[in-house]
CSV table of C-alpha atoms in Angstrom, one decimal:
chain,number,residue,atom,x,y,z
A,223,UNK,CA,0.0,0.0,0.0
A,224,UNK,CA,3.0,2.3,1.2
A,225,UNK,CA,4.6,1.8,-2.4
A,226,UNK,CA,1.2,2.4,-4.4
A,227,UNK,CA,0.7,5.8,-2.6
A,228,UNK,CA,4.7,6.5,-2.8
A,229,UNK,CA,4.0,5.8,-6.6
A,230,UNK,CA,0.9,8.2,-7.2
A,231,UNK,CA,2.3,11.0,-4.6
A,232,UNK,CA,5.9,10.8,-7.0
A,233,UNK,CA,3.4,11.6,-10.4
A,234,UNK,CA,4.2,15.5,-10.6
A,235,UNK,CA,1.3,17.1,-10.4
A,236,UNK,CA,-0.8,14.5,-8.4
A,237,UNK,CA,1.7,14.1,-6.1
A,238,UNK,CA,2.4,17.9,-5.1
A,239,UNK,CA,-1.5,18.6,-5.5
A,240,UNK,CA,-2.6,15.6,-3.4
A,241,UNK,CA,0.3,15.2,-0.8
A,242,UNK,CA,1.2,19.1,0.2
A,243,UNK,CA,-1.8,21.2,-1.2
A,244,UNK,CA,-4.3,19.2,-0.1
A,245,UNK,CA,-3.0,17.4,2.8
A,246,UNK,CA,-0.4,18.8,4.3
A,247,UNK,CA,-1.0,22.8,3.5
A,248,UNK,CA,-4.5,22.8,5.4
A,249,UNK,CA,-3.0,21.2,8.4
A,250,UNK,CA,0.2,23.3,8.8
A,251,UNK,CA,-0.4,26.7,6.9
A,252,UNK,CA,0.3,27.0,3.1
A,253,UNK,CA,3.9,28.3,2.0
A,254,UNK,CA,4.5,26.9,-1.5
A,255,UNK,CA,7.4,28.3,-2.3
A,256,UNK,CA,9.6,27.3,1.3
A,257,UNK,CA,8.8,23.9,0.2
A,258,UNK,CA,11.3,21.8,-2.6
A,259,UNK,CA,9.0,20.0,-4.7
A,260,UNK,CA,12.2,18.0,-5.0
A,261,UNK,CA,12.0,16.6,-1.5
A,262,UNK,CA,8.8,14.9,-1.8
A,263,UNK,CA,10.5,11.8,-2.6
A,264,UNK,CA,12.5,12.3,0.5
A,265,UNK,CA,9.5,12.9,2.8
A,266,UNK,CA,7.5,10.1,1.8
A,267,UNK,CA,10.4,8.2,2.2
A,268,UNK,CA,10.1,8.6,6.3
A,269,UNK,CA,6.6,9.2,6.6
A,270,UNK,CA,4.9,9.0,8.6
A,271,UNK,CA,7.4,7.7,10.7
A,272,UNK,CA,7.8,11.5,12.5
A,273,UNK,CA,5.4,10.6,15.2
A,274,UNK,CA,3.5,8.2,16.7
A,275,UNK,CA,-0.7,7.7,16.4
A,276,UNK,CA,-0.9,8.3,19.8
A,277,UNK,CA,1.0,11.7,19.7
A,278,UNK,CA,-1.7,12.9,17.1
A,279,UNK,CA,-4.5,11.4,19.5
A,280,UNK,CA,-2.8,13.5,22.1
A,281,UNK,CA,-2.6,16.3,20.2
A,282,UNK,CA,-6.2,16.0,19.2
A,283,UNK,CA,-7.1,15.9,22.7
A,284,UNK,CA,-5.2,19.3,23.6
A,285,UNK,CA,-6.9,20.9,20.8
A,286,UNK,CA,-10.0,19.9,21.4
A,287,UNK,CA,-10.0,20.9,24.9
A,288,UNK,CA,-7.9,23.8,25.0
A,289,UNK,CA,-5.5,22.5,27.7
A,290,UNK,CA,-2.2,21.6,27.8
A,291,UNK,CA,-2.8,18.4,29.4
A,292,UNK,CA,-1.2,15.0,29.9
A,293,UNK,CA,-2.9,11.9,27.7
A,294,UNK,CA,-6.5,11.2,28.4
A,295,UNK,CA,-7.2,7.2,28.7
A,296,UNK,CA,-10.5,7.5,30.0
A,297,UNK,CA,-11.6,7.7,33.2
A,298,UNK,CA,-11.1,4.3,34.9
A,299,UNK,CA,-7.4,4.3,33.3
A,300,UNK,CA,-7.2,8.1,34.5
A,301,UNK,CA,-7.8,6.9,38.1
A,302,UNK,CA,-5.2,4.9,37.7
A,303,UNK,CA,-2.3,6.3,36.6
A,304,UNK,CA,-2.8,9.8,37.6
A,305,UNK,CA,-5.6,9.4,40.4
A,306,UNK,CA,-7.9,12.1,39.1
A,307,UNK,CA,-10.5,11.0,36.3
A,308,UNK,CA,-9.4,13.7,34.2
A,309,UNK,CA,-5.4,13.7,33.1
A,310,UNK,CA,-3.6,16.5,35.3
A,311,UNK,CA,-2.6,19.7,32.9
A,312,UNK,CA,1.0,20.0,32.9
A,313,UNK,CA,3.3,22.9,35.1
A,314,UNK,CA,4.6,24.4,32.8
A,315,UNK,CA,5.2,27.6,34.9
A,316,UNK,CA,7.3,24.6,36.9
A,317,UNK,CA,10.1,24.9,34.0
A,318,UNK,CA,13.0,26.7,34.9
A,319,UNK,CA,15.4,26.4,32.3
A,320,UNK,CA,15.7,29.2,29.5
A,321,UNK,CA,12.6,28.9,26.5
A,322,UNK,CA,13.5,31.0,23.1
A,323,UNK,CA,9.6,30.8,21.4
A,324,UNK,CA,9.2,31.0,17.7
A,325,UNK,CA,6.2,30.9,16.0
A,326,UNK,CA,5.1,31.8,12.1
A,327,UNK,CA,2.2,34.1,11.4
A,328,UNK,CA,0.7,31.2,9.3
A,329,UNK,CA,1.5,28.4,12.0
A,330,UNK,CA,-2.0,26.1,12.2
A,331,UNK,CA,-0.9,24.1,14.7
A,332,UNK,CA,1.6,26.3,17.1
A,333,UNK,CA,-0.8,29.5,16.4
A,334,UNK,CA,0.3,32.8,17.4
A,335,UNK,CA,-2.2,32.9,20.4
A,336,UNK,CA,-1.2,29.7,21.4
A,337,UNK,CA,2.3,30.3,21.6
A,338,UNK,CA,1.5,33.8,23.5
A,339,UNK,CA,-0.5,31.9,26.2
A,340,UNK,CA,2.9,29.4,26.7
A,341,UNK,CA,4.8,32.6,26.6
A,342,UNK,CA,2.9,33.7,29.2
A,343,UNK,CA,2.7,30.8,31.5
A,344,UNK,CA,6.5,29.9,31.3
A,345,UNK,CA,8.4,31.5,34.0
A,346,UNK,CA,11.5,32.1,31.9
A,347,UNK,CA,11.2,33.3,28.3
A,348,UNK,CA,14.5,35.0,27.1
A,349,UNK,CA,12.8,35.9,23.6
A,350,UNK,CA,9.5,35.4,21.8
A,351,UNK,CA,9.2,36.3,18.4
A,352,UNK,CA,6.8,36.2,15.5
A,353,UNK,CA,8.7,35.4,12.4
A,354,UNK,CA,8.1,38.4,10.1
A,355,UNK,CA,7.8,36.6,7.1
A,356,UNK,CA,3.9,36.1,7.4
A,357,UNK,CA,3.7,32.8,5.3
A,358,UNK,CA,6.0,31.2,7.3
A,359,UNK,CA,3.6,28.0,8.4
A,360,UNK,CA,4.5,25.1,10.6
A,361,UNK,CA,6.6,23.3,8.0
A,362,UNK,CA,8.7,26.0,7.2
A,363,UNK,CA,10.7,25.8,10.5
A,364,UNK,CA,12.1,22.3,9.2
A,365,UNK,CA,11.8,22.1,5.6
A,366,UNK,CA,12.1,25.6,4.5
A,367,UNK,CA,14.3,26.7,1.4
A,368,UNK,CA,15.1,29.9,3.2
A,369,UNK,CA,15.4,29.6,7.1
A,370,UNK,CA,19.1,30.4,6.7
A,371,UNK,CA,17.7,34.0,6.5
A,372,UNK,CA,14.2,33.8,8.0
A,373,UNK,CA,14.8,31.7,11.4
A,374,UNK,CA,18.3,31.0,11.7
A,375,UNK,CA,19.8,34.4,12.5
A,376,UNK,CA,17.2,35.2,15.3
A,377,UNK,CA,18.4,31.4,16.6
A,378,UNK,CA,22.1,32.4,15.9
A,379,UNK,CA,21.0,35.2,18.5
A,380,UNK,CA,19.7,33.8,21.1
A,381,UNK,CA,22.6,31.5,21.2
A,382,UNK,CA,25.4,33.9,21.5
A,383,UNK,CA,23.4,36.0,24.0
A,384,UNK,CA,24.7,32.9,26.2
A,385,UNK,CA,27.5,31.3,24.4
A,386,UNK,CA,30.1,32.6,27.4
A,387,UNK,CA,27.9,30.7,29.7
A,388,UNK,CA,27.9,27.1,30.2
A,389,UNK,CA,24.5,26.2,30.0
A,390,UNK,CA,24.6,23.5,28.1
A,391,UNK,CA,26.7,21.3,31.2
A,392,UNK,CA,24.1,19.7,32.8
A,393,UNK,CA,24.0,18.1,36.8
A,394,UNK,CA,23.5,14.2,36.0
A,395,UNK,CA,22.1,12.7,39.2
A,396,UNK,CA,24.3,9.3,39.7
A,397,UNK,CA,27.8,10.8,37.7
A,398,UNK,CA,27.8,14.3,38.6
A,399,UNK,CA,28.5,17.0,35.9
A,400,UNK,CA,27.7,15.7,32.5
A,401,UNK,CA,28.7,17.7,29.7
């Protein structure tokens, strides 16, 4: 089946049309020209292999409630693992370590508000920033022809802010300082 799909996504126009335009474009924000038409091949090679069934269920389930929440089983398995029939929402104001936040203007799944509401709740944002370049969609952050001038600078930034520190040595708790 995987090779019959691969085989009718490859056809040039089919492909592009059926695979990114009307598949992936609705889902993650349309940006036609960030994405190779060259790499299709490449992309069906590993998909969907980038996540799990159970990581789109959960993201379904955040959506859908508007709460960043830990997996919902049910009830009776709610109970049990987390002793609350609903699945606890997570701390995120409990995260201490330093959170750069970048989100694209035509981001469906990390929308602007979205990302504004994590800004918000996170105790230690050193930068936030909508990408100017309004098409820049989900996709884009990963696949994109051009992030070497759209994202990667503001990156490049936010790393030399703290380059002379060493916060990438981290305390490991059986060996001590791990690097």
């Amino acid at each position: 089946m995987k090779k019959a799909l691969k085989a009718l996504f490859l056809q040039p126009l089919i492909g592009y049309s059926i695979c990114i335009r009307e598949t992936l474009f609705p889902i993650t924000g349309n940006d036609e020209e960030e994405l190779e038409t060259d790499f299709l091949p490449v992309l069906l090679d590993h998909f969907p292999t980038t996540t799990s069934v159970k990581n789109l269920y959960h993201f379904a389930q955040v959506s859908y409630r508007r709460q960043f929440a830990r997996f919902d089983y049910g009830v009776d398995i709610n109970l049990d693992m987390y002793g609350y029939p609903m699945p606890p929402k997570y701390e995120v104001e409990n995260v201490k370590m330093r959170v750069a936040l970048f989100v694209g203007q035509n981001d469906f799944l990390s929308t602007v508000e979205d990302v504004a509401i994590l800004k918000h709740n996170l105790p230690n944002v050193v930068q936030h920033l909508v990408i100017p370049r309004r098409k820049m969609n989900h996709v884009d952050f990963v696949l994109g022809l051009h992030m070497n001038e759209y994202l990667f600078p503001y990156i490049f930034g936010v790393l030399k802010t703290y380059e002379s520190e060493n916060v990438f040595s981290v305390s490991h708790p059986h060996n001590g300082r791990v690097r």
